[in-house]
XYZ file of C-alpha atoms in Angstrom:
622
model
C 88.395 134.003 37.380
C 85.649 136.652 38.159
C 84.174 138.174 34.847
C 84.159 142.126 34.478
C 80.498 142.411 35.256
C 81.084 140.640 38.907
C 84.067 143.342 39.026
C 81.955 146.127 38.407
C 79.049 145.046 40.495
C 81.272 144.690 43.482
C 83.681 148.074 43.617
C 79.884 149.853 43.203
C 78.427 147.591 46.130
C 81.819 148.585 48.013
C 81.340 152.493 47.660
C 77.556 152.030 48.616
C 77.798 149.722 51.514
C 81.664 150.136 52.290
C 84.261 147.823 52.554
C 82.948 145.762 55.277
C 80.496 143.985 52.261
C 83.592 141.942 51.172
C 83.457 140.142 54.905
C 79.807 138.878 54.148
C 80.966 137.781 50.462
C 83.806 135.867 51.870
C 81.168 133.854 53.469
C 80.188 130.377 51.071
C 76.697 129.090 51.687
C 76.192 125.515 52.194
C 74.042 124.975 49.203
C 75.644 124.218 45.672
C 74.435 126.277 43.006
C 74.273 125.643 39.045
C 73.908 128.089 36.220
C 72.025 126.543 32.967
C 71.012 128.336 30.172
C 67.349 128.421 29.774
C 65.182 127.661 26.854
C 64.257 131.857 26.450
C 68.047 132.599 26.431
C 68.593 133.423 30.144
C 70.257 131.955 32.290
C 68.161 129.989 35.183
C 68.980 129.143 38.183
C 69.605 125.450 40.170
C 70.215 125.046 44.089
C 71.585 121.692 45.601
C 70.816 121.305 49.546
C 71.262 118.046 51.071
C 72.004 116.424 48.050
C 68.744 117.532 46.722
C 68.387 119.651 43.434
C 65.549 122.506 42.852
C 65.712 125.346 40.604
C 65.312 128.382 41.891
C 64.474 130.271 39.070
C 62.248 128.948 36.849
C 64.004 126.292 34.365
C 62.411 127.288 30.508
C 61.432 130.947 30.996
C 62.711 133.159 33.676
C 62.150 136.076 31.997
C 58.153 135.531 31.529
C 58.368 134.483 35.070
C 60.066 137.839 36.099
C 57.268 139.938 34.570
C 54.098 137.495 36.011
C 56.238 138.230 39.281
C 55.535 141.736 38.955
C 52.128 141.706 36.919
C 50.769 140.252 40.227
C 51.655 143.197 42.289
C 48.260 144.639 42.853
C 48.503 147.654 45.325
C 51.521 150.218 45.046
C 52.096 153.436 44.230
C 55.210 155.981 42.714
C 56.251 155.862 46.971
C 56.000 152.308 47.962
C 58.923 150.647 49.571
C 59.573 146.951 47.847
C 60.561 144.016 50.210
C 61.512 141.235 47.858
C 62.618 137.801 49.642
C 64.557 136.293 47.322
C 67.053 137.538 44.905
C 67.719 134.738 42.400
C 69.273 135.855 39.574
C 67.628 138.785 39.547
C 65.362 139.438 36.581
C 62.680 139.936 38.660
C 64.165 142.826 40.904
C 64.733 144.217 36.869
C 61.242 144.047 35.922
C 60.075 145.625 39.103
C 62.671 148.161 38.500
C 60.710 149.402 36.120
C 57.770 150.591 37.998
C 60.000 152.712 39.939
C 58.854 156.162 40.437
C 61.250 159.301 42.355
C 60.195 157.849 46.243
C 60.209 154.465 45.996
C 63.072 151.684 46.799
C 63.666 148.341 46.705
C 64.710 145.888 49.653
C 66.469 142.530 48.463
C 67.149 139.994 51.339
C 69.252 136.909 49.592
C 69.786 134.336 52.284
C 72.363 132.466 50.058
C 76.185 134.526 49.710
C 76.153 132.163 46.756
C 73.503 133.186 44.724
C 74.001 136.442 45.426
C 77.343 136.469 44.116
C 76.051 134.386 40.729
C 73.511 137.015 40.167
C 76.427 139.673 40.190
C 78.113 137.494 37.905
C 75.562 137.749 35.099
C 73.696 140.819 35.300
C 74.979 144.656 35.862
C 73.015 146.069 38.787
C 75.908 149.082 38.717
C 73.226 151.576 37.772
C 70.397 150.690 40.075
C 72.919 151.147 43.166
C 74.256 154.182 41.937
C 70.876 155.610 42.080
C 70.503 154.314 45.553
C 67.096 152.545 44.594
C 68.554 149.349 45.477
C 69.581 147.752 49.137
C 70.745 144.385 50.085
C 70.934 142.194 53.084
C 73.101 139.134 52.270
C 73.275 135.991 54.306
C 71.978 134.319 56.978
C 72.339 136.615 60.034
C 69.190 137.461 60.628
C 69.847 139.042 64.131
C 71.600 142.133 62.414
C 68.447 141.997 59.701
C 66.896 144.815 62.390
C 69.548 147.813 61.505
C 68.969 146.761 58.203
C 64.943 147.423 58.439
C 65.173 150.415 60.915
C 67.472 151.910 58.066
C 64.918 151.850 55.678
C 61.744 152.103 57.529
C 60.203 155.028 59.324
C 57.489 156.733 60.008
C 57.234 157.979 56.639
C 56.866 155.076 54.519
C 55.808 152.267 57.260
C 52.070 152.603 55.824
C 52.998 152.012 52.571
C 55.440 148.841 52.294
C 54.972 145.769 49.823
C 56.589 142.538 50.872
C 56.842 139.973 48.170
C 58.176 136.715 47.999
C 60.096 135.823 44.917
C 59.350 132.358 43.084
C 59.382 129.802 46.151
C 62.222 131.018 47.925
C 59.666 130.596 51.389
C 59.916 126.889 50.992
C 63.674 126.638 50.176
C 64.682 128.797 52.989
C 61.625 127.884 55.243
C 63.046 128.806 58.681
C 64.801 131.772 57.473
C 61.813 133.085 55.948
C 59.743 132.635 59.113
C 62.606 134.623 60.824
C 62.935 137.371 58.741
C 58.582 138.018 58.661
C 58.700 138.329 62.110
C 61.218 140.809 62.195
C 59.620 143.102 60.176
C 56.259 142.520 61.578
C 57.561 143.699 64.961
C 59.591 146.308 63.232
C 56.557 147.898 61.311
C 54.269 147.105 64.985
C 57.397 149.325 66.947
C 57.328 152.300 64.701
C 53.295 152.292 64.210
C 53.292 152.084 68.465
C 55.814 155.462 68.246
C 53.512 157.283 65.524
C 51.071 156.530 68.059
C 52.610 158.011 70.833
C 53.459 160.973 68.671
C 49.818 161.713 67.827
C 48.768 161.024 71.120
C 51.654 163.393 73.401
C 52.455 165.734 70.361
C 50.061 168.633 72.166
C 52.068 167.496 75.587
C 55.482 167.618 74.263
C 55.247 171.096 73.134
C 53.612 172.047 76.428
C 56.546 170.243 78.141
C 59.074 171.974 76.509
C 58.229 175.504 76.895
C 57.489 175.014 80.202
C 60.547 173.212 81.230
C 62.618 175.570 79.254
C 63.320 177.892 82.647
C 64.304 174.658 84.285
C 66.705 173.459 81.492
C 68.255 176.656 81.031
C 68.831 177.084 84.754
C 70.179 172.795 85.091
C 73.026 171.059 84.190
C 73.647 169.666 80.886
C 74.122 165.957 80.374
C 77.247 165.625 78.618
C 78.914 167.004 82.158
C 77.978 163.015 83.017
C 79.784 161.592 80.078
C 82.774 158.901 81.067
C 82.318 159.641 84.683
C 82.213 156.607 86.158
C 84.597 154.734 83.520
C 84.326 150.980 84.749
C 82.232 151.338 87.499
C 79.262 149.177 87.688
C 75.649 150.045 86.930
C 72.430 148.241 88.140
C 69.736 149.377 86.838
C 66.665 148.762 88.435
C 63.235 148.168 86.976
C 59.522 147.498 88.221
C 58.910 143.546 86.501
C 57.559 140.896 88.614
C 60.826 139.804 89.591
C 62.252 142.697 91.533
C 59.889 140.571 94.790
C 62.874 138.584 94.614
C 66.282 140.512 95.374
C 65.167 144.057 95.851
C 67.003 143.734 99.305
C 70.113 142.497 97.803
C 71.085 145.891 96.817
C 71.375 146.784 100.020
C 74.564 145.597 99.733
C 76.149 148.031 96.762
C 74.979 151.688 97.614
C 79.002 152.673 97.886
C 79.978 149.695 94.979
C 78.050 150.255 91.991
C 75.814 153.257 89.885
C 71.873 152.194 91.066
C 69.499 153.777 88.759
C 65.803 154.128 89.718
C 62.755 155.137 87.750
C 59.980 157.311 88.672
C 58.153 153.669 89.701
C 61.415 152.087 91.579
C 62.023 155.124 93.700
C 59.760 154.442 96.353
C 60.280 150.522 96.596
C 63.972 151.223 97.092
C 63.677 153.952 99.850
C 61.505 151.994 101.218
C 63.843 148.960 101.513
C 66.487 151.758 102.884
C 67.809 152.051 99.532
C 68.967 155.515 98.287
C 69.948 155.426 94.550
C 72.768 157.349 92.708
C 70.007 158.830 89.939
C 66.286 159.063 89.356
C 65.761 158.985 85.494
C 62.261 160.721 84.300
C 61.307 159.871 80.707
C 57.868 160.048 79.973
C 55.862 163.163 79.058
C 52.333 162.596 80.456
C 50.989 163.101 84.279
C 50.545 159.426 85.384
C 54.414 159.671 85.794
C 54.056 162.552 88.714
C 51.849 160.357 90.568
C 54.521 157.902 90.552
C 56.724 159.975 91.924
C 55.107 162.915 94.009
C 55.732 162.193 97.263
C 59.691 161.775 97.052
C 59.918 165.266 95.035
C 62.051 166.755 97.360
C 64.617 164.153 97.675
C 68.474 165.409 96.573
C 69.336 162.346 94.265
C 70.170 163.724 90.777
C 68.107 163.189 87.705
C 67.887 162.606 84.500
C 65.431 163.606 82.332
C 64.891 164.795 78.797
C 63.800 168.515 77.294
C 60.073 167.319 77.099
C 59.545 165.106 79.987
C 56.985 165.540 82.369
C 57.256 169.283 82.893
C 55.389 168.898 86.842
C 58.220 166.874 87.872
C 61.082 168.916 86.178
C 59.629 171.837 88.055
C 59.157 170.870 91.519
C 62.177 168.556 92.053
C 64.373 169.355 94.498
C 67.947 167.504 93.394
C 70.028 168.232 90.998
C 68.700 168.084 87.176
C 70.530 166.743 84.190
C 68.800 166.677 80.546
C 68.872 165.339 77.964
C 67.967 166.902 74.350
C 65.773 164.643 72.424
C 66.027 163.911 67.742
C 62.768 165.580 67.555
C 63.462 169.180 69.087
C 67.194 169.150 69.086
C 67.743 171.631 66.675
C 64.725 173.982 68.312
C 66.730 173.574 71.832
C 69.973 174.265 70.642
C 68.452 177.563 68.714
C 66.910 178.599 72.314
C 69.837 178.116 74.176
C 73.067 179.727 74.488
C 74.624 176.245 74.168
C 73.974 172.953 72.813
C 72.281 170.093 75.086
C 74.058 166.521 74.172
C 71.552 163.970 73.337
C 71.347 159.808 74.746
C 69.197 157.375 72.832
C 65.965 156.824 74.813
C 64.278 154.468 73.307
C 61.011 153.599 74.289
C 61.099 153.089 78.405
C 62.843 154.676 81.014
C 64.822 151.622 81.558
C 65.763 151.850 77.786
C 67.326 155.026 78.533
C 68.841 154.243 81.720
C 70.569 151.538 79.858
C 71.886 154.306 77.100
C 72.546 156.675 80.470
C 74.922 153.866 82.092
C 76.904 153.113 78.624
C 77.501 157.264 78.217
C 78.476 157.771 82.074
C 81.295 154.944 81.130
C 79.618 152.176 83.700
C 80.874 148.350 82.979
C 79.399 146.001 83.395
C 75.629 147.446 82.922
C 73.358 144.825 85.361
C 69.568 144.872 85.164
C 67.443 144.295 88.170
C 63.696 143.796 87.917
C 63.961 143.845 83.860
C 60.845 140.816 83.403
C 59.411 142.410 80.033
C 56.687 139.426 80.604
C 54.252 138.645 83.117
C 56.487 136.691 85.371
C 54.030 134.754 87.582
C 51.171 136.293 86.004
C 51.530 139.516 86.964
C 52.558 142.624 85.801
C 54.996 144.754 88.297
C 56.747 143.691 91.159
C 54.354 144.068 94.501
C 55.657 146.505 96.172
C 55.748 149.118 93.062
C 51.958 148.657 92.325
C 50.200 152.257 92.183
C 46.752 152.990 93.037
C 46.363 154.560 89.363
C 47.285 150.700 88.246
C 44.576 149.118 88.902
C 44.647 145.497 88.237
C 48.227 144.107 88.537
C 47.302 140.763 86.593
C 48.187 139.387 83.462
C 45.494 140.374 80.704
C 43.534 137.729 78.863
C 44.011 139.501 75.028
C 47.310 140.839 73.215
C 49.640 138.097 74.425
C 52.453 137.399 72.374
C 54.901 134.063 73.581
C 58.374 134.263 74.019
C 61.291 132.695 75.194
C 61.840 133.310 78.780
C 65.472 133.341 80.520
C 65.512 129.616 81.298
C 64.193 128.334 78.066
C 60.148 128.179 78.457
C 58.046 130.186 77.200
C 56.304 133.033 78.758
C 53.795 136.003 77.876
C 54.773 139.479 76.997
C 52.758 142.035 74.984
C 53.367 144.466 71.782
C 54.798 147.495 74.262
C 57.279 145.155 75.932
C 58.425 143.503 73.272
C 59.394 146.601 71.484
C 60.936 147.809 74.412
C 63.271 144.533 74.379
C 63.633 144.460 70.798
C 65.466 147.435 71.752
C 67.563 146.028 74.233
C 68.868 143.863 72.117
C 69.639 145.957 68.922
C 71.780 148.636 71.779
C 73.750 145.667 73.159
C 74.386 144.233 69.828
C 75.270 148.157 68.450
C 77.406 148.611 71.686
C 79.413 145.136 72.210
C 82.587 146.576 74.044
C 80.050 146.671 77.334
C 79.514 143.904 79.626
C 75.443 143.414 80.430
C 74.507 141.103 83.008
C 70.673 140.321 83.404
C 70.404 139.822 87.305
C 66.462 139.770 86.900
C 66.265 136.275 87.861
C 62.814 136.169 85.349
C 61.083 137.414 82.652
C 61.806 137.537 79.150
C 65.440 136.428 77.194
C 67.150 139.397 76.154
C 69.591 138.485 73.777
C 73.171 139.910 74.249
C 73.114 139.630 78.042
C 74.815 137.105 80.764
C 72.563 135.287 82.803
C 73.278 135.248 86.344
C 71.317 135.982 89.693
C 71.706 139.427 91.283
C 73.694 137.785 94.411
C 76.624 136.039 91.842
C 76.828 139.358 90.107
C 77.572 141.335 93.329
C 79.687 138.945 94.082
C 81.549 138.679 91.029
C 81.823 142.396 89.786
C 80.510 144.903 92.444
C 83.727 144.605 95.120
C 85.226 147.808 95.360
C 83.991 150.590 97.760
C 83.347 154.087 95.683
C 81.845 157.180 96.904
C 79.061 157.425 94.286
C 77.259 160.218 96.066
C 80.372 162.371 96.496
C 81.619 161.236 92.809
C 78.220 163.253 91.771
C 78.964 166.513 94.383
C 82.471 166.749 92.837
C 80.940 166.706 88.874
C 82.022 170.502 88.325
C 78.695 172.420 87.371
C 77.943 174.428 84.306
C 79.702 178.071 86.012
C 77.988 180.827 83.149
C 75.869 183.407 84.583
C 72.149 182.101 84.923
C 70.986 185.925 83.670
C 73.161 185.719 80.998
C 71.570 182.512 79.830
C 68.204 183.729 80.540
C 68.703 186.840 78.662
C 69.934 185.325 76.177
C 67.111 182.268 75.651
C 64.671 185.612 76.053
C 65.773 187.211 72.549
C 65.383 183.565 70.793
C 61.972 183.142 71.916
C 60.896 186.579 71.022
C 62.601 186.118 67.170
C 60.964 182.511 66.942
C 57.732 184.149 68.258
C 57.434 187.045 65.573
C 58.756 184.119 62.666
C 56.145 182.008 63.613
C 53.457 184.656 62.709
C 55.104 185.161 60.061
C 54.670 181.233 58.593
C 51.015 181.341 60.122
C 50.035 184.862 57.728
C 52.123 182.826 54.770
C 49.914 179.460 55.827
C 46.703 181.388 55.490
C 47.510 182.547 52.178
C 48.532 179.035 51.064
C 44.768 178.173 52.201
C 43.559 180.214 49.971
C 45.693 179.526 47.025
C 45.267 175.834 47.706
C 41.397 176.203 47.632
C 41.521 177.958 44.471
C 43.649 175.067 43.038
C 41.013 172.427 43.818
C 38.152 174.624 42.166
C 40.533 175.095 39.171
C 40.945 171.189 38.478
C 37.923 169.607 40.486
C 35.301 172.500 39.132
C 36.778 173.485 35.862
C 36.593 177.440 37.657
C 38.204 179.647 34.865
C 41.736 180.475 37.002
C 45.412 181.622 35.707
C 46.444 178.200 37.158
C 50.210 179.542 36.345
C 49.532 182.224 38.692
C 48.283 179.866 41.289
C 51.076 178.039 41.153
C 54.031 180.599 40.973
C 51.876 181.841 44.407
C 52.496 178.268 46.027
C 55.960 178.061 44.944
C 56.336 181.381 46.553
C 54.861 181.141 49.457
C 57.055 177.836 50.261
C 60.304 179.525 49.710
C 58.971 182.367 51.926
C 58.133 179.460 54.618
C 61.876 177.724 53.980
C 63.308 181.169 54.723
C 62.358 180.434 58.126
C 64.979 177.621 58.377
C 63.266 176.618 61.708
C 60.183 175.453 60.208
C 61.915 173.060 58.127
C 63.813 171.834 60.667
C 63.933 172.969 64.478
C 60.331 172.716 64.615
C 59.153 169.570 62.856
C 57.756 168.163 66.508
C 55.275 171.260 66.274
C 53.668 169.878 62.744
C 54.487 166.352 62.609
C 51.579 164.789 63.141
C 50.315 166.772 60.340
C 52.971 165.240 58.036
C 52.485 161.829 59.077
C 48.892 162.672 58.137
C 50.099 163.296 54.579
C 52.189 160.439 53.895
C 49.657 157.949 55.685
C 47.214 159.211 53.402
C 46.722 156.814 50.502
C 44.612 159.841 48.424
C 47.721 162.197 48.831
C 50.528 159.313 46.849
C 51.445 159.588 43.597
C 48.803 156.973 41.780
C 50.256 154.872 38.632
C 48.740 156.507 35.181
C 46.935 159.430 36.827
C 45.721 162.181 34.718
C 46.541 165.994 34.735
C 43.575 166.462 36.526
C 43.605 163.690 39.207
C 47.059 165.021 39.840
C 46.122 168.203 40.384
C 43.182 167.149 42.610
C 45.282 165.659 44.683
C 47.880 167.893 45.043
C 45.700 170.666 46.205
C 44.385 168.720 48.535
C 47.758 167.595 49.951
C 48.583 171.527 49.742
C 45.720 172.527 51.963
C 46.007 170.055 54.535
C 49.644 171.044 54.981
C 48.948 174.550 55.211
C 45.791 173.902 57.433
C 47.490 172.070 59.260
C 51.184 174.755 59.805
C 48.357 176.911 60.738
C 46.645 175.232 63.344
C 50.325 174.129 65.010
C 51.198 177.381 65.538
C 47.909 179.074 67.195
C 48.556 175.825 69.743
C 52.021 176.940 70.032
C 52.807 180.621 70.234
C 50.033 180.913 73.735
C 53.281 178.318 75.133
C 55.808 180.587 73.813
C 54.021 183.690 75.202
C 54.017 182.133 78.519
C 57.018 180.842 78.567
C 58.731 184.573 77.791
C 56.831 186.113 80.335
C 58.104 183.542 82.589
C 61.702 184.316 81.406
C 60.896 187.813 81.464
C 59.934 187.803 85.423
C 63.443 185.853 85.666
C 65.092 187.959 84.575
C 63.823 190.880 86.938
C 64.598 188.361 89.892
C 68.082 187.390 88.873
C 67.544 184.092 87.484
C 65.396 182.899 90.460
């Protein structure tokens, strides 16, 4: 019968995690395991796998060993996140429970449904859920241990993660181990590639929106796309290696499937006397317009996001759909008289075109020319190579080995493999879809069908549809374009005149901030009290401007990123008055510094951008 403290444990684990958390628990591990009480007065731990006996725990004093466990943590802070492998019976996740400041958490992966349930069986973990400082990934399938890490790591904390490995839990569960290390390795490499990118476009994206904002006020909103082609099928076509091999196969299904190009797979098609149902446009820098330049004035819709490439936005010809994007939604929305629906992108314009395809209702969702690898050594198919390219071979450095779609092993590289990684977490998010990779090449994606592009027409792409008068007959958005304009005009005045406002409160938090460090770094003789009531007021003056906090995080992100990357600006262990202090004034006038600096980039964009709307408006929207 289960004891009261299993009870407990569980109807708390149900209201964290939800019901779903009895499935995994219904689930008995292979091994046998054996409680024994231990010489200290514990309880330890024995596991019995292949007829083979090993305690897990340690046999006379699991309690000492809980506390060496966490003595030999050298390097954390009050906002590290805590990877444990290894559960046990959990005095160790106790004793590091202790160190716990307000930030951090603690990530328990148990391979073993049975030891997890024996450790709820002895010790109360009731309060540590409640308090949300505890999360646990039970079992053995590792392929949904992704969701698991993406909801718990970001871009916040990824510089500051401890993984520890309880006791010799790697050597019981060798393979599983190996397994899960990988997946966070490539978890913690995709988010530090999209800080990256962050740092890198921030400047661009705010350039792209304000100067696409015209366009998407004027263009059609996405969600007039959504469930339009309910069971129709989508190909969607990509630049790998592969693509050589069946590009003229789709020849065949211009009026009996969805064909989705990218800025790169435009040409190539048209040139094969292919016309595609949609162009999508994802990225936000210029290499992308030279991909795609010469077929501007072309009248196949696209698809493109808020802050995409704001060259292309402007001077193409076809219709335009967008797409809002997590970072500025909130911003958009404020500027516009309506609110723009949002697809997941992911990382590549095939990644989105994949997410486009699912929300327009297409089944199955095929992918053409999806390699992820160098596929014959090289990088894109032929006949998509760019001048701007340069060398299409295969690198000799940053190769990572995979498996490939017919069981050998082939190259890819950190980029591409996040960009599959991705794949694979949508399909497995999204099962009621059919995908089909017709790539004939290239990397495994996991979740898809195999098959070659001339089975899958064969099989699925039979019945003749009018795509391009399906899009024609999409009803447009009918308000008044001047009523819109007008209307986007106001907003970016009011955001305007509130973001001088935060700049004249920034400058003052400079000042305070500086007078802060003297105060605790150079003993100067200040009314700290008044320093600080001047901070505290100056940041509820700044969160009356709900848009800083919110709408406009894209605009100082890279400055918070800063902060929390910053090892000198985390809470140390045992620091004094003063060392606090120290670094809080730093961490104050970087922030403030850096609110500062966002918005003399910005409001130049935002000037523009209104007289734009303004000269709009005296034309009538043209």
């Amino acid at each position: 019968m289960e004891n009261q403290i299993y009870q407990n444990n569980i109807s708390v684990l149900k209201e964290v995690y939800g019901e779903n958390v009895i499935d995994i628990l219904s689930d008995e591990s292979d091994e046998e395991i054996i409680i024994e009480e231990a010489k200290d007065g514990s309880y330890t731990l024995k596991i019995i796998i292949d007829g083979q006996s090993k305690y897990i725990t340690s046999k006379y004093a699991p309690l000492r060993e809980a506390k060496k466990f966490v003595d030999n943590i050298e390097k954390y802070d009050y906002e590290t996140l805590f990877i444990v492998f290894g559960m046990g019976l959990g005095y160790h996740i106790f004793e590091l429970s202790k160190l716990l400041g307000e930030n951090n958490k603690i990530l328990v992966i148990e391979p073993s449904v049975s030891v997890f349930k024996k450790s709820m069986e002895i010790n109360d973990w009731t309060d540590l859920m409640k308090k949300k400082k505890i999360f646990f990934f039970i079992g053995e399938d590792i392929e949904s241990i992704d969701q698991f890490y993406y909801r718990h790591i970001n871009e916040l904390n990824v510089s500051n993660i401890e993984f520890l490995v309880f006791s010799h839990y790697d050597k019981f569960f060798s393979q599983i181990y190996r397994k899960i290390a990988k997946k966070l390795k490539e978890c913690i490499e995709n988010i530090r590639v999209s800080i990256c990118t962050l740092k890198y476009f921030s400047n661009q994206l705010n350039y792209n929106l304000f100067k696409n904002l015209k366009e998407v006020v004027k263009g059609e909103n996405i969600r007039l796309l959504k469930d339009k082609f309910k069971d129709i099928p989508a190909i969607i076509v990509s630049a790998g290696p592969s693509l050589d091999k069946n590009i003229r196969e789709l020849k065949k299904v211009q009026d009996r499937a969805v064909i989705i190009a990218g800025g790169r797979t435009l040409k190539p098609l048209l040139d094969n006397g292919i016309d595609p149902s949609l162009v999508v446009s994802l990225d936000p820098g210029r290499p992308v317009y030279e991909l795609i330049k010469d077929n501007l004035d072309k009248e196949i819709p696209l698809v493109t996001t808020v802050i995409s490439q704001s060259d292309i936005i402007r001077e193409y010809r076809g219709k335009k759909y967008f797409s809002n994007v997590l970072e500025s939604m909130e911003l958009v929305n404020y500027l516009l008289s309506r609110e723009i629906d949002r697809i997941s992108q992911g990382g590549s314009v095939a990644n989105m075109s994949l997410s486009l395809a699912h929300y327009m209702g297409c089944n199955p969702i095929i992918l053409v020319g999806q390699d992820l690898a160098y596929t014959d050594g090289k990088i894109h198919a032929q006949n998509s190579t760019y001048e701007l390219d340069g060398n299409n071979k295969k690198p000799d450095e940053g190769l990572i080995e995979i498996e490939d779609i017919y069981g050998n092993r082939v190259c890819t590289n950190t980029v591409w493999l996040s960009f599959l990684r991705w794949f694979e977490f949508y399909i497995r998010e999204n099962p009621e879809k059919e995908y089909i990779d017709a790539t004939e090449g290239g990397a495994k994606i996991n979740g898809t069908k195999i098959m070659s592009l001339k089975e899958t027409i064969e099989k699925y792409c039979t019945e003749e549809i009018n795509i391009a008068e399906r899009f024609k007959n999409i009803d447009s958005s009918d308000s008044d374009v001047i009523e819109k304009i007008t209307y986007s005009l106001r907003k970016l005045k009011e955001l305007k005149k509130n973001l001088i406002e935060v700049k004249k409160k920034s400058i003052s938090g400079i000042k305070f901030s500086k007078k802060m460090l003297e105060y605790y770094r150079d003993n100067r003789e200040y009314d700290i009290n008044e320093i600080l009531k001047a901070l505290d007021d100056i940041d509820e003056d700044i969160k009356k401007y709900k848009l800083m906090t919110t709408g406009i995080y894209h605009f100082i992100s890279p400055i918070i990123l800063q902060i929390y990357h910053k090892e000198e600006f985390r809470e140390k262990i045992s620091e004094t008055e003063r060392e606090r202090g120290i670094r809080l004034a730093k961490k104050s006038y970087v922030l403030y510094e850096g609110i500062k600096n966002s918005i003399e980039r910005v409001i130049p964009l935002i000037s523009e951008c209104i007289e734009d709307f303004k000269q709009c408006e005296r034309s009538n929207g043209i």
